[in-house]
mmCIF file of C-alpha atoms in Angstrom:
data_model
loop_
_atom_site.group_PDB
_atom_site.id
_atom_site.type_symbol
_atom_site.label_atom_id
_atom_site.label_comp_id
_atom_site.label_asym_id
_atom_site.label_seq_id
_atom_site.Cartn_x
_atom_site.Cartn_y
_atom_site.Cartn_z
ATOM 1 C CA MET A 1 0.000 0.000 0.000
ATOM 2 C CA HIS A 2 1.431 3.357 -1.056
ATOM 3 C CA THR A 3 1.186 6.465 1.115
ATOM 4 C CA SER A 4 -0.384 9.329 -0.794
ATOM 5 C CA ARG A 5 1.598 12.506 -1.337
ATOM 6 C CA PRO A 6 -0.889 14.702 0.580
ATOM 7 C CA THR A 7 -0.502 12.381 3.569
ATOM 8 C CA LEU A 8 3.293 12.661 3.401
ATOM 9 C CA ALA A 9 3.085 16.435 3.122
ATOM 10 C CA ARG A 10 0.845 16.583 6.172
ATOM 11 C CA SER A 11 3.187 14.312 8.155
ATOM 12 C CA VAL A 12 6.126 16.617 7.356
ATOM 13 C CA ALA A 13 4.208 19.846 7.909
ATOM 14 C CA THR A 14 2.726 18.844 11.256
ATOM 15 C CA PRO A 15 6.031 18.816 13.249
ATOM 16 C CA ARG A 16 7.006 22.136 11.675
ATOM 17 C CA LEU A 17 3.644 23.633 12.579
ATOM 18 C CA LEU A 18 3.938 22.371 16.136
ATOM 19 C CA ARG A 19 7.436 23.828 16.374
ATOM 20 C CA LEU A 20 6.180 27.199 15.143
ATOM 21 C CA LEU A 21 3.347 27.102 17.672
ATOM 22 C CA ARG A 22 5.880 26.440 20.467
ATOM 23 C CA TRP A 23 7.896 29.447 19.328
ATOM 24 C CA LEU A 24 4.985 31.874 19.130
ATOM 25 C CA PRO A 25 4.599 32.839 22.831
ATOM 26 C CA GLY A 26 8.297 33.651 23.272
ATOM 27 C CA LEU A 27 8.574 35.467 19.946
ATOM 28 C CA ALA A 28 5.422 37.447 20.721
ATOM 29 C CA LEU A 29 6.804 38.470 24.128
ATOM 30 C CA SER A 30 10.154 39.501 22.582
ATOM 31 C CA ALA A 31 8.323 41.459 19.872
ATOM 32 C CA ALA A 32 6.166 43.277 22.435
ATOM 33 C CA ILE A 33 9.230 44.341 24.416
ATOM 34 C CA ALA A 34 11.000 45.352 21.197
ATOM 35 C CA LEU A 35 8.029 47.482 20.135
ATOM 36 C CA ALA A 36 8.010 49.322 23.461
ATOM 37 C CA ALA A 37 11.803 49.801 23.328
ATOM 38 C CA ILE A 38 11.741 51.134 19.749
ATOM 39 C CA ARG A 39 8.982 53.593 20.584
ATOM 40 C CA LEU A 40 10.819 54.793 23.683
ATOM 41 C CA GLY A 41 14.047 54.966 21.692
ATOM 42 C CA GLU A 42 12.453 57.719 19.602
ATOM 43 C CA LEU A 43 12.300 60.036 22.625
ATOM 44 C CA PRO A 44 14.747 62.957 22.226
ATOM 45 C CA TRP A 45 16.160 62.547 25.743
ATOM 46 C CA LEU A 46 17.159 58.925 25.128
ATOM 47 C CA GLN A 47 18.603 59.770 21.708
ATOM 48 C CA THR A 48 20.630 62.617 23.206
ATOM 49 C CA HIS A 49 22.111 60.240 25.749
ATOM 50 C CA GLY A 50 22.890 57.559 23.159
ATOM 51 C CA LEU A 51 20.494 54.991 24.638
ATOM 52 C CA SER A 52 19.447 52.968 21.599
ATOM 53 C CA PRO A 53 16.392 50.659 21.468
ATOM 54 C CA LEU A 54 18.763 47.723 22.002
ATOM 55 C CA ILE A 55 19.774 49.022 25.418
ATOM 56 C CA VAL A 56 16.183 49.899 26.381
ATOM 57 C CA ALA A 57 15.058 46.404 25.344
ATOM 58 C CA ILE A 58 17.598 44.599 27.501
ATOM 59 C CA LEU A 59 16.665 46.761 30.497
ATOM 60 C CA PHE A 60 12.973 45.976 29.973
ATOM 61 C CA GLY A 61 13.837 42.320 29.562
ATOM 62 C CA ILE A 62 15.811 42.219 32.802
ATOM 63 C CA VAL A 63 12.930 43.781 34.746
ATOM 64 C CA LEU A 64 10.377 41.320 33.341
ATOM 65 C CA GLY A 65 12.834 38.430 33.492
ATOM 66 C CA ASN A 66 13.189 38.830 37.245
ATOM 67 C CA THR A 67 9.499 39.431 37.986
ATOM 68 C CA ILE A 68 6.935 37.977 35.569
ATOM 69 C CA TYR A 69 8.937 35.764 33.219
ATOM 70 C CA PRO A 70 9.715 32.944 35.713
ATOM 71 C CA TYR A 71 5.970 32.168 35.770
ATOM 72 C CA ILE A 72 5.677 31.909 31.985
ATOM 73 C CA GLY A 73 9.179 30.715 31.130
ATOM 74 C CA THR A 74 8.055 27.170 30.311
ATOM 75 C CA GLN A 75 5.643 28.398 27.640
ATOM 76 C CA CYS A 76 7.905 31.154 26.273
ATOM 77 C CA GLY A 77 11.283 29.414 26.507
ATOM 78 C CA PRO A 78 11.463 27.894 22.981
ATOM 79 C CA GLY A 79 10.596 31.191 21.280
ATOM 80 C CA ILE A 80 12.986 33.143 23.499
ATOM 81 C CA ALA A 81 15.797 30.780 22.490
ATOM 82 C CA VAL A 82 15.028 31.423 18.810
ATOM 83 C CA ALA A 83 15.062 35.189 19.405
ATOM 84 C CA LYS A 84 18.421 34.995 21.226
ATOM 85 C CA GLN A 85 20.118 32.878 18.590
ATOM 86 C CA THR A 86 18.479 32.814 15.154
ATOM 87 C CA LEU A 87 17.123 36.370 15.149
ATOM 88 C CA LEU A 88 20.444 37.674 16.454
ATOM 89 C CA ARG A 89 22.381 36.121 13.578
ATOM 90 C CA ALA A 90 19.824 37.386 11.073
ATOM 91 C CA GLY A 91 20.088 40.877 12.582
ATOM 92 C CA ILE A 92 23.877 40.912 12.245
ATOM 93 C CA VAL A 93 23.548 39.896 8.578
ATOM 94 C CA VAL A 94 20.935 42.561 7.790
ATOM 95 C CA TYR A 95 23.144 45.099 9.595
ATOM 96 C CA GLY A 96 25.318 44.925 6.490
ATOM 97 C CA PHE A 97 22.802 47.066 4.601
ATOM 98 C CA ARG A 98 23.962 50.019 6.704
ATOM 99 C CA LEU A 99 27.472 49.779 5.229
ATOM 100 C CA THR A 100 29.340 49.822 1.949
ATOM 101 C CA PHE A 101 32.995 49.227 1.172
ATOM 102 C CA HIS A 102 33.080 52.822 -0.099
ATOM 103 C CA ASP A 103 32.954 53.869 3.580
ATOM 104 C CA VAL A 104 36.522 52.598 3.883
ATOM 105 C CA GLY A 105 37.742 55.102 1.308
ATOM 106 C CA HIS A 106 36.189 58.033 3.151
ATOM 107 C CA VAL A 107 38.508 57.667 6.148
ATOM 108 C CA GLY A 108 41.567 56.739 4.079
ATOM 109 C CA THR A 109 44.367 54.371 4.942
ATOM 110 C CA ALA A 110 45.153 56.245 8.147
ATOM 111 C CA GLY A 111 41.592 55.814 9.401
ATOM 112 C CA ILE A 112 41.662 52.075 8.669
ATOM 113 C CA VAL A 113 45.000 51.644 10.474
ATOM 114 C CA ILE A 114 43.729 53.642 13.457
ATOM 115 C CA ASP A 115 40.602 51.484 13.728
ATOM 116 C CA ALA A 116 42.600 48.264 13.408
ATOM 117 C CA LEU A 117 45.142 49.279 16.055
ATOM 118 C CA VAL A 118 42.477 50.445 18.492
ATOM 119 C CA LEU A 119 40.533 47.199 18.021
ATOM 120 C CA THR A 120 43.452 44.814 18.440
ATOM 121 C CA SER A 121 45.102 46.688 21.313
ATOM 122 C CA THR A 122 41.848 47.039 23.257
ATOM 123 C CA PHE A 123 40.893 43.388 22.859
ATOM 124 C CA ALA A 124 44.384 42.157 23.726
ATOM 125 C CA LEU A 125 44.428 44.386 26.811
ATOM 126 C CA SER A 126 41.062 42.992 27.891
ATOM 127 C CA LEU A 127 42.322 39.421 27.721
ATOM 128 C CA PHE A 128 45.575 40.201 29.526
ATOM 129 C CA VAL A 129 44.141 42.369 32.303
ATOM 130 C CA GLY A 130 40.923 40.401 32.661
ATOM 131 C CA ARG A 131 42.436 36.941 32.874
ATOM 132 C CA ARG A 132 45.949 37.523 34.225
ATOM 133 C CA MET A 133 45.457 40.469 36.591
ATOM 134 C CA LEU A 134 41.793 40.383 37.634
ATOM 135 C CA GLY A 135 41.295 36.624 37.462
ATOM 136 C CA LEU A 136 38.161 36.833 35.327
ATOM 137 C CA ASP A 137 37.069 33.881 33.218
ATOM 138 C CA ARG A 138 37.770 33.801 29.494
ATOM 139 C CA ASP A 139 34.170 34.382 28.411
ATOM 140 C CA THR A 140 33.704 37.564 30.448
ATOM 141 C CA SER A 141 37.058 39.009 29.365
ATOM 142 C CA THR A 142 36.309 38.182 25.734
ATOM 143 C CA LEU A 143 32.812 39.682 25.726
ATOM 144 C CA ILE A 144 33.829 42.913 27.481
ATOM 145 C CA GLY A 145 36.829 43.216 25.179
ATOM 146 C CA ALA A 146 34.699 42.738 22.056
ATOM 147 C CA GLY A 147 32.110 45.279 23.193
ATOM 148 C CA SER A 148 34.763 47.882 24.009
ATOM 149 C CA ALA A 149 36.919 47.215 20.953
ATOM 150 C CA ILE A 150 34.346 47.075 18.159
ATOM 151 C CA CYS A 151 30.733 48.197 18.394
ATOM 152 C CA GLY A 152 29.304 47.813 21.844
ATOM 153 C CA ALA A 153 26.262 45.657 22.483
ATOM 154 C CA ALA A 154 26.037 44.381 18.891
ATOM 155 C CA ALA A 155 29.637 43.089 19.094
ATOM 156 C CA VAL A 156 28.950 41.429 22.446
ATOM 157 C CA MET A 157 25.903 39.682 21.006
ATOM 158 C CA ALA A 158 27.764 38.655 17.848
ATOM 159 C CA THR A 159 30.624 37.222 19.929
ATOM 160 C CA GLU A 160 28.327 35.190 22.189
ATOM 161 C CA PRO A 161 27.724 32.355 19.661
ATOM 162 C CA ILE A 162 31.501 31.876 19.428
ATOM 163 C CA VAL A 163 32.213 31.725 23.157
ATOM 164 C CA LYS A 164 28.819 30.193 24.095
ATOM 165 C CA ALA A 165 28.669 32.272 27.268
ATOM 166 C CA ARG A 166 25.847 32.251 29.775
ATOM 167 C CA ALA A 167 23.211 34.988 29.545
ATOM 168 C CA GLU A 168 24.350 36.782 32.700
ATOM 169 C CA LYS A 169 27.903 37.142 31.360
ATOM 170 C CA VAL A 170 26.573 38.648 28.149
ATOM 171 C CA THR A 171 24.411 41.045 30.143
ATOM 172 C CA VAL A 172 27.341 42.118 32.319
ATOM 173 C CA ALA A 173 29.339 42.913 29.170
ATOM 174 C CA VAL A 174 26.457 44.855 27.625
ATOM 175 C CA SER A 175 25.980 46.772 30.883
ATOM 176 C CA THR A 176 29.578 48.023 30.746
ATOM 177 C CA VAL A 177 28.863 49.397 27.262
ATOM 178 C CA VAL A 178 25.895 51.311 28.656
ATOM 179 C CA VAL A 179 27.849 52.772 31.569
ATOM 180 C CA PHE A 180 31.022 53.880 29.813
ATOM 181 C CA GLY A 181 29.450 54.665 26.458
ATOM 182 C CA THR A 182 27.095 57.060 28.220
ATOM 183 C CA LEU A 183 30.051 58.665 30.018
ATOM 184 C CA ALA A 184 31.771 59.086 26.648
ATOM 185 C CA ILE A 185 28.869 61.152 25.300
ATOM 186 C CA ALA A 186 29.461 63.781 27.984
ATOM 187 C CA LEU A 187 33.261 63.472 28.111
ATOM 188 C CA TYR A 188 34.326 63.685 24.459
ATOM 189 C CA PRO A 189 32.931 67.190 23.785
ATOM 190 C CA LEU A 190 34.956 68.345 26.803
ATOM 191 C CA LEU A 191 38.026 66.587 25.413
ATOM 192 C CA TYR A 192 37.521 68.457 22.152
ATOM 193 C CA GLN A 193 37.537 71.800 23.977
ATOM 194 C CA TRP A 194 40.666 70.821 25.916
ATOM 195 C CA ASN A 195 42.292 69.668 22.699
ATOM 196 C CA LEU A 196 41.775 73.107 21.153
ATOM 197 C CA ALA A 197 44.135 74.416 23.825
ATOM 198 C CA TRP A 198 46.571 71.500 24.050
ATOM 199 C CA HIS A 199 46.715 70.395 20.379
ATOM 200 C CA LEU A 200 47.245 66.735 21.256
ATOM 201 C CA LEU A 201 45.152 65.637 18.282
ATOM 202 C CA PRO A 202 44.262 67.230 14.943
ATOM 203 C CA VAL A 203 42.504 70.465 15.846
ATOM 204 C CA ASP A 204 39.958 70.287 13.012
ATOM 205 C CA ALA A 205 36.584 68.783 13.808
ATOM 206 C CA SER A 206 36.895 66.122 11.112
ATOM 207 C CA GLY A 207 40.107 64.702 12.575
ATOM 208 C CA PHE A 208 38.631 64.701 16.060
ATOM 209 C CA GLY A 209 35.593 62.921 14.656
ATOM 210 C CA ILE A 210 37.830 60.039 13.538
ATOM 211 C CA TYR A 211 39.149 59.878 17.106
ATOM 212 C CA ILE A 212 35.578 59.634 18.419
ATOM 213 C CA GLY A 213 34.567 56.993 15.875
ATOM 214 C CA SER A 214 37.622 54.871 16.594
ATOM 215 C CA THR A 215 37.245 54.869 20.379
ATOM 216 C CA VAL A 216 33.588 55.231 21.490
ATOM 217 C CA HIS A 217 31.582 52.025 21.974
ATOM 218 C CA GLU A 218 28.173 52.215 20.222
ATOM 219 C CA VAL A 219 27.236 53.805 16.890
ATOM 220 C CA ALA A 220 24.457 55.747 18.639
ATOM 221 C CA GLN A 221 26.903 56.955 21.298
ATOM 222 C CA VAL A 222 29.410 58.023 18.627
ATOM 223 C CA LEU A 223 26.737 60.060 16.877
ATOM 224 C CA ALA A 224 25.493 61.615 20.114
ATOM 225 C CA ALA A 225 29.012 62.674 21.173
ATOM 226 C CA ALA A 226 30.102 63.983 17.759
ATOM 227 C CA ARG A 227 26.927 65.931 17.015
ATOM 228 C CA THR A 228 27.637 68.092 20.057
ATOM 229 C CA ILE A 229 30.870 69.255 18.387
ATOM 230 C CA SER A 230 29.830 69.872 14.766
ATOM 231 C CA PRO A 231 28.230 68.250 11.703
ATOM 232 C CA GLN A 232 31.722 67.696 10.226
ATOM 233 C CA ALA A 233 32.814 65.835 13.347
ATOM 234 C CA ALA A 234 29.650 63.731 13.225
ATOM 235 C CA ASP A 235 30.202 62.763 9.576
ATOM 236 C CA SER A 236 33.806 61.618 10.027
ATOM 237 C CA ALA A 237 33.005 59.961 13.377
ATOM 238 C CA VAL A 238 30.208 57.841 11.936
ATOM 239 C CA ILE A 239 32.295 56.764 8.924
ATOM 240 C CA ALA A 240 35.246 55.815 11.147
ATOM 241 C CA LYS A 241 32.848 53.903 13.389
ATOM 242 C CA LEU A 242 31.263 52.041 10.472
ATOM 243 C CA VAL A 243 34.695 50.979 9.238
ATOM 244 C CA ARG A 244 35.378 49.676 12.748
ATOM 245 C CA VAL A 245 32.051 47.791 12.661
ATOM 246 C CA MET A 246 33.063 46.260 9.315
ATOM 247 C CA MET A 247 36.011 44.641 11.089
ATOM 248 C CA LEU A 248 33.550 42.536 13.105
ATOM 249 C CA ALA A 249 33.520 39.683 10.566
ATOM 250 C CA PRO A 250 37.304 39.062 10.394
ATOM 251 C CA PHE A 251 37.431 39.513 14.175
ATOM 252 C CA LEU A 252 34.866 36.734 14.697
ATOM 253 C CA LEU A 253 36.733 34.363 12.400
ATOM 254 C CA ALA A 254 40.048 35.081 14.133
ATOM 255 C CA LEU A 255 38.370 34.661 17.531
ATOM 256 C CA SER A 256 36.960 31.279 16.530
ATOM 257 C CA LEU A 257 40.396 30.057 15.437
ATOM 258 C CA TRP A 258 42.038 31.417 18.589
ATOM 259 C CA MET A 259 39.476 29.780 20.855
ATOM 260 C CA ARG A 260 40.052 26.436 19.125
ATOM 261 C CA ARG A 261 43.786 26.779 19.736
ATOM 262 C CA ASP A 262 43.201 27.903 23.325
ATOM 263 C CA SER A 263 40.862 24.974 23.985
ATOM 264 C CA SER A 264 43.249 22.495 22.345
ATOM 265 C CA GLY A 265 46.107 23.762 24.504
ATOM 266 C CA ALA A 266 43.998 23.370 27.612
ATOM 267 C CA GLN A 267 43.111 19.819 26.659
ATOM 268 C CA GLN A 268 46.747 18.894 26.071
ATOM 269 C CA SER A 269 47.905 20.408 29.361
ATOM 270 C CA ASN A 270 45.177 18.475 31.193
ATOM 271 C CA ALA A 271 45.454 15.259 29.175
ATOM 272 C CA HIS A 272 46.193 13.291 32.334
ATOM 273 C CA HIS A 273 42.828 14.242 33.807
ATOM 274 C CA PRO A 274 40.099 11.629 33.232
ATOM 275 C CA SER A 275 37.781 14.181 31.652
ATOM 276 C CA HIS A 276 40.351 14.835 28.904
ATOM 277 C CA ARG A 277 41.177 11.296 27.904
ATOM 278 C CA ASP A 278 38.828 11.070 24.967
ATOM 279 C CA GLY A 279 41.412 12.825 22.787
ATOM 280 C CA LYS A 280 38.825 14.873 20.918
ATOM 281 C CA ALA A 281 40.187 18.040 19.343
ATOM 282 C CA ALA A 282 38.419 21.323 19.881
ATOM 283 C CA ARG A 283 36.120 22.129 16.978
ATOM 284 C CA VAL A 284 36.275 25.446 15.145
ATOM 285 C CA THR A 285 33.028 27.367 15.336
ATOM 286 C CA ILE A 286 32.713 28.954 11.911
ATOM 287 C CA PRO A 287 30.759 32.229 12.213
ATOM 288 C CA TRP A 288 28.891 31.798 8.908
ATOM 289 C CA PHE A 289 26.650 34.741 9.725
ATOM 290 C CA ALA A 290 29.758 36.958 9.721
ATOM 291 C CA PHE A 291 30.539 35.907 6.148
ATOM 292 C CA ALA A 292 26.908 36.544 5.221
ATOM 293 C CA PHE A 293 27.289 39.991 6.819
ATOM 294 C CA LEU A 294 30.273 40.744 4.558
ATOM 295 C CA ALA A 295 28.365 39.417 1.536
ATOM 296 C CA VAL A 296 25.507 41.816 2.279
ATOM 297 C CA VAL A 297 27.987 44.697 2.589
ATOM 298 C CA GLY A 298 29.414 43.709 -0.793
ATOM 299 C CA LEU A 299 25.939 43.500 -2.332
ATOM 300 C CA ASN A 300 25.054 46.877 -0.887
ATOM 301 C CA THR A 301 28.263 48.291 -2.390
ATOM 302 C CA ALA A 302 27.735 46.820 -5.859
ATOM 303 C CA ALA A 303 23.990 47.453 -6.072
ATOM 304 C CA PRO A 304 22.932 49.932 -3.375
ATOM 305 C CA LEU A 305 19.349 49.802 -2.222
ATOM 306 C CA SER A 306 17.085 52.739 -2.874
ATOM 307 C CA PRO A 307 16.732 55.098 0.120
ATOM 308 C CA ALA A 308 13.272 53.701 0.855
ATOM 309 C CA LEU A 309 14.387 50.053 0.737
ATOM 310 C CA ARG A 310 17.495 50.863 2.778
ATOM 311 C CA ALA A 311 15.318 52.484 5.445
ATOM 312 C CA ASP A 312 13.113 49.368 5.472
ATOM 313 C CA ALA A 313 16.177 47.116 5.830
ATOM 314 C CA ILE A 314 17.453 49.200 8.759
ATOM 315 C CA ASP A 315 14.018 49.009 10.397
ATOM 316 C CA ILE A 316 13.984 45.208 10.008
ATOM 317 C CA ASP A 317 17.507 45.019 11.410
ATOM 318 C CA THR A 318 16.537 47.162 14.397
ATOM 319 C CA TRP A 319 13.586 44.855 15.073
ATOM 320 C CA LEU A 320 15.675 41.695 14.883
ATOM 321 C CA LEU A 321 18.457 42.970 17.136
ATOM 322 C CA THR A 322 16.042 44.564 19.603
ATOM 323 C CA MET A 323 14.053 41.318 19.908
ATOM 324 C CA SER A 324 17.271 39.396 20.563
ATOM 325 C CA MET A 325 18.258 41.910 23.246
ATOM 326 C CA ALA A 326 14.834 41.564 24.862
ATOM 327 C CA ALA A 327 15.257 37.786 24.914
ATOM 328 C CA LEU A 328 18.689 38.154 26.494
ATOM 329 C CA GLY A 329 17.278 40.380 29.222
ATOM 330 C CA LEU A 330 14.452 37.945 29.935
ATOM 331 C CA THR A 331 16.909 35.116 30.592
ATOM 332 C CA THR A 332 19.247 37.186 32.775
ATOM 333 C CA HIS A 333 19.116 36.715 36.537
ATOM 334 C CA LEU A 334 20.110 39.675 38.707
ATOM 335 C CA SER A 335 21.555 37.327 41.308
ATOM 336 C CA ALA A 336 24.063 36.081 38.724
ATOM 337 C CA ILE A 337 25.040 39.652 37.875
ATOM 338 C CA ARG A 338 25.591 40.390 41.559
ATOM 339 C CA ARG A 339 27.797 37.311 41.840
ATOM 340 C CA ALA A 340 29.946 38.655 38.993
ATOM 341 C CA GLY A 341 31.128 41.343 41.408
ATOM 342 C CA ILE A 342 33.064 44.527 40.739
ATOM 343 C CA LYS A 343 35.841 43.037 38.606
ATOM 344 C CA PRO A 344 34.044 43.232 35.231
ATOM 345 C CA LEU A 345 33.329 46.902 35.880
ATOM 346 C CA ILE A 346 36.993 47.498 36.773
ATOM 347 C CA LEU A 347 38.064 45.837 33.531
ATOM 348 C CA ALA A 348 35.630 47.926 31.487
ATOM 349 C CA ALA A 349 36.833 51.096 33.250
ATOM 350 C CA LEU A 350 40.466 50.291 32.414
ATOM 351 C CA LEU A 351 39.530 49.654 28.787
ATOM 352 C CA PHE A 352 37.604 52.936 28.709
ATOM 353 C CA GLY A 353 40.716 54.728 29.957
ATOM 354 C CA TRP A 354 42.776 52.994 27.266
ATOM 355 C CA LEU A 355 40.315 53.974 24.557
ATOM 356 C CA ILE A 356 40.628 57.615 25.609
ATOM 357 C CA ALA A 357 44.381 57.827 26.239
ATOM 358 C CA GLY A 358 45.707 54.977 24.109
ATOM 359 C CA GLY A 359 43.274 55.812 21.341
ATOM 360 C CA ALA A 360 44.481 59.414 21.350
ATOM 361 C CA LEU A 361 48.095 58.233 21.142
ATOM 362 C CA ILE A 362 47.287 55.881 18.250
ATOM 363 C CA ASN A 363 45.425 58.633 16.397
ATOM 364 C CA ARG A 364 48.286 61.069 16.847
ATOM 365 C CA LEU A 365 51.046 58.646 15.812
ATOM 366 C CA VAL A 366 49.231 57.301 12.753
ATOM 367 C CA THR A 367 48.222 60.795 11.643
ATOM 368 C CA ALA A 368 51.811 61.993 12.021
ATOM 369 C CA VAL A 369 53.214 59.062 10.046
ATOM 370 C CA ALA A 370 50.595 59.490 7.321
ATOM 371 C CA GLY A 371 51.469 63.169 7.075
#
């Protein structure tokens, strides 16, 4: 007896439909929080202080996650997991529509070198200080370093699939971006005024904008700080920042390879321990979404979207990333954050100081060499 094709189709479709139904409550909750965060993110006060919808969403999520969510976590859990993982990767890919490779040419070779040096030095400092001096675990040091070195909360979230860190560690890293990125918005305009007297950096607003873009955490925070100085500073700051964001993909690939080597070394050094006798080599986690991100940037360079379609793509990207942030907040326990202690904040503060002082030194040296 042969099974009819409609019967086979129904047998395949039913598990998928059931899976979608399991996802709906969690996705609906994440979407509701994202909607509230996006609407609040339009308030002038929050925009002035560089608090993007992503940050508002994680704060909302933390509040609900430690009050209401424990009672509905069983029903919402599957959808929340999808929002934290699948929607996050999709959001990083769609983020590519904000960028083109032409952005690289606008800051020149000097701007690219500055961004690369700031990124690598900040991340290396985070690993050294975090693990060797403060005794933090690898995941926390890596996440805080990525957020400080590249593009704030988005970099932390993009790094999480590589390190597979717990939600509270991700939240701690994102929180440091909020604290010190907000301080940067108020501090950098003052630094510009002091620089007019001391001439430590290029005096023109455009050159100072590159300094802002290469050292401030979030894109929104970069824009908020630079706009206070001048439109010219804002333009160069945003371009320098976008070039820094574009370095996210090669960073993730390098991080995946480094973590495989680090894990392999740990296994070899502990080979005598029973838990390490299986001889399995550490597997490389290939960040395919990072390559898709670069492909979208390339597509957007070769065939740019119309302004209307680009605005739609940015709106979709904002929704995806904001929903993933909401899901992260919902699964974060305040008790775990309290257990993390003061050390992550100390690390982030040291990195913030490096971004200001070390970033200024890098900008000055590279600018001088480039003439």
